[in-house]
mmCIF file of C-alpha atoms and ligand atoms in Angstrom:
data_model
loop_
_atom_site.group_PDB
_atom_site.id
_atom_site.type_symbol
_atom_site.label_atom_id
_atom_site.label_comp_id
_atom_site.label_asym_id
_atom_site.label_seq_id
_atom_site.Cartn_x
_atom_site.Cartn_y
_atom_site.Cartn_z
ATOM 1 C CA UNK A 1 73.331 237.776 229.246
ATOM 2 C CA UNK A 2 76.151 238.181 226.368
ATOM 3 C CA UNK A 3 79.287 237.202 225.762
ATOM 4 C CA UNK A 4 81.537 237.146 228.967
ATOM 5 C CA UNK A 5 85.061 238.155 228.796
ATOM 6 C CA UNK A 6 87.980 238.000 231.712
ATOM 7 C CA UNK A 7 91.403 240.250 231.321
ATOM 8 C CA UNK A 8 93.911 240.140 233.719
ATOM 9 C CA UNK A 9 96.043 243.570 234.529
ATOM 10 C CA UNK A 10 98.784 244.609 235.890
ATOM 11 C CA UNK A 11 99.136 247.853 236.785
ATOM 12 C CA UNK A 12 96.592 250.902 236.961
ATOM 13 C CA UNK A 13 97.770 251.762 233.213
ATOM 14 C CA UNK A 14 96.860 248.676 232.426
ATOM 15 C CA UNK A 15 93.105 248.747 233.789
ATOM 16 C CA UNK A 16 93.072 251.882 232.256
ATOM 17 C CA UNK A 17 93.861 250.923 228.641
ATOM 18 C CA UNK A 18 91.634 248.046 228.803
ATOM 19 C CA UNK A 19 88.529 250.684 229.529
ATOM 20 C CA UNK A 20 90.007 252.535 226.875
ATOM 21 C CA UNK A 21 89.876 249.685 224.456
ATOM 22 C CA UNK A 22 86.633 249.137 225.394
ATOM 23 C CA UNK A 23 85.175 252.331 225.012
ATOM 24 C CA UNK A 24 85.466 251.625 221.094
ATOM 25 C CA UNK A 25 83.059 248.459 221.620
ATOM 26 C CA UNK A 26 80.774 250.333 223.388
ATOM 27 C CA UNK A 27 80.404 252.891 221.210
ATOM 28 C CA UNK A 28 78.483 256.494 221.686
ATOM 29 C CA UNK A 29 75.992 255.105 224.274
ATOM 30 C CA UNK A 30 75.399 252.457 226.742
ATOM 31 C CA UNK A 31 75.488 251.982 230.603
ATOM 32 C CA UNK A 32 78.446 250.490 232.054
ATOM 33 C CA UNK A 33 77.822 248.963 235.627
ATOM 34 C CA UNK A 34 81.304 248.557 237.523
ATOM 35 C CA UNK A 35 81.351 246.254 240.423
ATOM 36 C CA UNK A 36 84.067 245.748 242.858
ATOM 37 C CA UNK A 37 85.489 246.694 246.186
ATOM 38 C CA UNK A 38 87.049 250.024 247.175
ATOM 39 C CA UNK A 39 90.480 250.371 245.316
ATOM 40 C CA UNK A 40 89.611 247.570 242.556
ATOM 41 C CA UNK A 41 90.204 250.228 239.989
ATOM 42 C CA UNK A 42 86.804 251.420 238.862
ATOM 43 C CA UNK A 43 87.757 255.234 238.819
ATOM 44 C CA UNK A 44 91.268 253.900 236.828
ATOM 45 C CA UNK A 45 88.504 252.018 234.061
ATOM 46 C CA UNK A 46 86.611 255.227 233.855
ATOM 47 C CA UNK A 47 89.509 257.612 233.035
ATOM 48 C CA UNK A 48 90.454 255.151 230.353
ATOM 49 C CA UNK A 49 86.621 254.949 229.073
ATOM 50 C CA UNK A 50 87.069 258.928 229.176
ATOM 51 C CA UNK A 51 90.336 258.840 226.814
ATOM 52 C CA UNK A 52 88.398 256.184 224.516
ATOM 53 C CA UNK A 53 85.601 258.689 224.496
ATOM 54 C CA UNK A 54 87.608 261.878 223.246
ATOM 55 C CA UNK A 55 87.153 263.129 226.812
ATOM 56 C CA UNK A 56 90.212 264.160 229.333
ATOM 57 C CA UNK A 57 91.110 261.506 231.650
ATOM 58 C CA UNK A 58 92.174 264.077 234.055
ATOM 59 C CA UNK A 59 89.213 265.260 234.815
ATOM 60 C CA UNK A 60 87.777 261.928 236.340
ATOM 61 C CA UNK A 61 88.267 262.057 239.503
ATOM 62 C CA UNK A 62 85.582 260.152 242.108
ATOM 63 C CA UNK A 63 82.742 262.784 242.773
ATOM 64 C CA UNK A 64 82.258 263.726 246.396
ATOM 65 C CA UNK A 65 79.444 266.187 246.639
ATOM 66 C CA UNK A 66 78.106 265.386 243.308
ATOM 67 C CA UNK A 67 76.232 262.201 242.066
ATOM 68 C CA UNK A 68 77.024 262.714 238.257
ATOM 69 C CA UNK A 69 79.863 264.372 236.795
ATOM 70 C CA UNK A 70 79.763 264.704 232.735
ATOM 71 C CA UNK A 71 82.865 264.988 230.670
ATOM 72 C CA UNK A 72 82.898 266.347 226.840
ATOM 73 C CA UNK A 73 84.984 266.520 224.592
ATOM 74 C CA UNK A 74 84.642 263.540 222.060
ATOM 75 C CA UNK A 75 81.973 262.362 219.902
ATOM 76 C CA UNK A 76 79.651 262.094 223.115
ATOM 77 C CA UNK A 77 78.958 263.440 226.327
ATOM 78 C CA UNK A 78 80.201 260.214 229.081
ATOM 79 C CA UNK A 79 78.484 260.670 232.682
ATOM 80 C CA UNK A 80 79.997 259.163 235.660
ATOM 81 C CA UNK A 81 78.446 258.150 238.492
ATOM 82 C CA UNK A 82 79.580 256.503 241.395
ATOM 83 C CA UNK A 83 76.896 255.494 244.264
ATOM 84 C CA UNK A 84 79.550 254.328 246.925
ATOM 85 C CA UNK A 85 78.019 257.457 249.023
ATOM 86 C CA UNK A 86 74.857 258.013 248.694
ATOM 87 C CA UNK A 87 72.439 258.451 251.654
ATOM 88 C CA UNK A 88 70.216 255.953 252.652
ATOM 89 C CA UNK A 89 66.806 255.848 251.085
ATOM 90 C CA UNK A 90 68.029 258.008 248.109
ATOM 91 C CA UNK A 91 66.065 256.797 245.248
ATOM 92 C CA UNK A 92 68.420 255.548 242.647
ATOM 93 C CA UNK A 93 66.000 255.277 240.101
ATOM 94 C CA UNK A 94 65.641 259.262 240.134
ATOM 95 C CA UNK A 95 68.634 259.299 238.517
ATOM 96 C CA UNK A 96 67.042 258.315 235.490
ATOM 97 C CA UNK A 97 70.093 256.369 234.261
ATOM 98 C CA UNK A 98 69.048 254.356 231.355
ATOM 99 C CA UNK A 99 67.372 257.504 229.782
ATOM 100 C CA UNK A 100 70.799 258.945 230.158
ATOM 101 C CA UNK A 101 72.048 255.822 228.860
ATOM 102 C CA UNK A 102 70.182 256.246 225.547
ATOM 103 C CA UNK A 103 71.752 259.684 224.573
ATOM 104 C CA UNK A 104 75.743 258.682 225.806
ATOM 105 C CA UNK A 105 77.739 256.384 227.693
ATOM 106 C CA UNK A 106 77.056 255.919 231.798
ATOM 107 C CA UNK A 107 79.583 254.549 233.789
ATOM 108 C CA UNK A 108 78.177 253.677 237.008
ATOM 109 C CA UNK A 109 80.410 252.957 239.974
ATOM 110 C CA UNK A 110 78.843 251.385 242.813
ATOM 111 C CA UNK A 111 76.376 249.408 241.152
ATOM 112 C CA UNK A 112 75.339 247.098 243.295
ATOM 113 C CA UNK A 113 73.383 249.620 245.012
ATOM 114 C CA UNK A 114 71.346 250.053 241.874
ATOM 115 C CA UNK A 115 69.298 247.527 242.464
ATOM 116 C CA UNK A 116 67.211 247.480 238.969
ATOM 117 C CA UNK A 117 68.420 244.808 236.643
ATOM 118 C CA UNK A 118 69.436 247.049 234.080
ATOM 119 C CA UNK A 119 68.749 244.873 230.773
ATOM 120 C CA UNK A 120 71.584 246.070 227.757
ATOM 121 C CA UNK A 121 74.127 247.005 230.523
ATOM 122 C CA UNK A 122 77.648 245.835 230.045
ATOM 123 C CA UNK A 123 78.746 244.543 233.475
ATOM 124 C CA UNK A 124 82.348 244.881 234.459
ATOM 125 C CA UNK A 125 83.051 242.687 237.342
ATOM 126 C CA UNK A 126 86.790 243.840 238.885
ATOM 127 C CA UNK A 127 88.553 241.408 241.493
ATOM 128 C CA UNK A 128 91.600 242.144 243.396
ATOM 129 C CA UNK A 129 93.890 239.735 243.202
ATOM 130 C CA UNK A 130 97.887 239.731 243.980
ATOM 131 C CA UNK A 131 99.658 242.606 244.844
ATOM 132 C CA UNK A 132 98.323 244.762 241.614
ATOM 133 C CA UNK A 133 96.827 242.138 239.558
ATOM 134 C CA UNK A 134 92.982 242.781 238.576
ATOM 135 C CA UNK A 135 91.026 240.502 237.010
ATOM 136 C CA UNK A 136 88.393 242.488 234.834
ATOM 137 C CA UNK A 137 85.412 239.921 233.687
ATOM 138 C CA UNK A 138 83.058 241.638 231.518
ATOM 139 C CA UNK A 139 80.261 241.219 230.067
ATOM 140 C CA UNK A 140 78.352 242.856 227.042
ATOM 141 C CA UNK A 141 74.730 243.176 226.448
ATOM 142 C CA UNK A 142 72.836 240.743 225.365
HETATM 143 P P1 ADP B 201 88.032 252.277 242.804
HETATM 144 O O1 ADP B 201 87.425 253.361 241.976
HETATM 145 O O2 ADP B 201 87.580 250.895 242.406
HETATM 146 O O3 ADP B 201 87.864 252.494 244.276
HETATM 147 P P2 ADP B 201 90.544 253.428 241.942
HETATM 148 O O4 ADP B 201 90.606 253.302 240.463
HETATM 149 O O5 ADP B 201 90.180 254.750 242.501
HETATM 150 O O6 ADP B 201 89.610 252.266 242.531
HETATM 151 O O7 ADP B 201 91.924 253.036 242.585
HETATM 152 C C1 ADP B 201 92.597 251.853 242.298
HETATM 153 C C2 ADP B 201 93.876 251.849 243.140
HETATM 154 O O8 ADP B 201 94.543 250.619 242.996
HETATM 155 C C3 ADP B 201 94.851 252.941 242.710
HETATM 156 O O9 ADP B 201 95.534 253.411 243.837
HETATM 157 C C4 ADP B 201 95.787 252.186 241.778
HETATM 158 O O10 ADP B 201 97.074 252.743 241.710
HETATM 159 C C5 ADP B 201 95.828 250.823 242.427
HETATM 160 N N1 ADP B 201 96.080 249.727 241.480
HETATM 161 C C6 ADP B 201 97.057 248.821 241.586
HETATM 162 N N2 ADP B 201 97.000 247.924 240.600
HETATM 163 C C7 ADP B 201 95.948 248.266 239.813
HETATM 164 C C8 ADP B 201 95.384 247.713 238.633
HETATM 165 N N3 ADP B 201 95.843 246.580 238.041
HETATM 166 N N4 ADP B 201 94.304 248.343 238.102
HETATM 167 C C9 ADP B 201 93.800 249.441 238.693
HETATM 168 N N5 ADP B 201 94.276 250.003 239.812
HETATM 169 C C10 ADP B 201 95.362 249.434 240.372
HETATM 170 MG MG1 MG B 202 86.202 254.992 242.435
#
C-alpha cells in the first residue's frame, strides 16, 4: 500500500478541487477506486478529476443506463464508472478495467463491488462527516 493521505472539505467545490489537484498526481493513466456512501461526493471528485484532465466537468453526471461513460478533451481519454447499479451476478471483471486503466485514467465509483484487489489503484476513501464536511483519505499506489 503507498503513502496515505487525509483532506478535509468543505463544500462540494472543495471536493471537487481536491480531485482536480489530484488529477495532476495521477497523471495520464491509472484507476481510481472511490469508496463511500451515497452523497459522499464521489460524482463531485470525478468532475474535478475531469477539469484536471482537460475534460468538461459538465458532462459528468452519474450514468444511469450506461456502465462507462468516457470524456475527452485533454491529454487523455478519463472513463467513469460507477457500479452502485449494477444487476446482480454481472461480472465486473468483464469490464476489463485495469486494461482500460493502462491506456487512461478510470474512476470507479462503487468500488466495493469490484471485488478484485486491484494492485496500483489509488484508493479514495470519502466519509461524511458534519453538515458538509468530507474527509477524503487517499491513498496512492504502491
Ligand atoms: P456520490 O457520487 O458520492 O453519491 P455526489 O457527488 O453525487 O455524491 O453528491 C454529493 C452531494 O453532497 C451533493 O449534493 C453535494 O452538494 C453535497 N455536498 C455537501 N458537502 C460536500 C462536500 N464537502 N463534498 C462533496 N459534496 C458535498
Ligand atoms: Mg455518484
Amino acid at each position: 500500500m503507498g503513502a496515505v493521505r487525509t483532506f478535509t472539505t468543505a463544500s462540494e467545490s472543495g471536493t471537487e478541487a481536491l480531485g482536480h489537484q489530484l488529477a495532476a498526481e495521477i497523471g495520464v493513466a491509472g484507476l481510481v477506486l472511490l469508496h463511500g456512501d451515497l452523497g459522499a461526493g464521489k460524482t463531485a471528485f470525478v468532475r474535478g478529476l475531469a477539469r484536471g484532465l482537460g475534460a468538461d466537468p459538465d458532462d459528468v453526471s452519474s450514468p444511469t443506463f450506461t456502465v462507462m461513460q468516457e470524456y475527452r478533451g485533454g491529454a487523455t481519454v478519463l472513463r467513469h464508472v460507477d457500479l452502485y447499479r449494477l444487476v446482480p451476478g454481472f461480472d465486473v471483471e468483464e469490464l476489463a478495467l485495469e486494461e482500460f486503466a493502462r491506456d487512461g485514467v478510470v474512476a470507479v465509483e462503487w468500488a466495493e463491488r469490484f471485488d478484485e484487489v486491484a494492485s496500483g489503484a489509488w484508493i479514495v476513501r470519502i466519509g461524511i462527516g458534519d453538515g458538509d464536511q468530507r474527509q477524503v483519505e487517499v491513498t496512492s499506489p504502491a
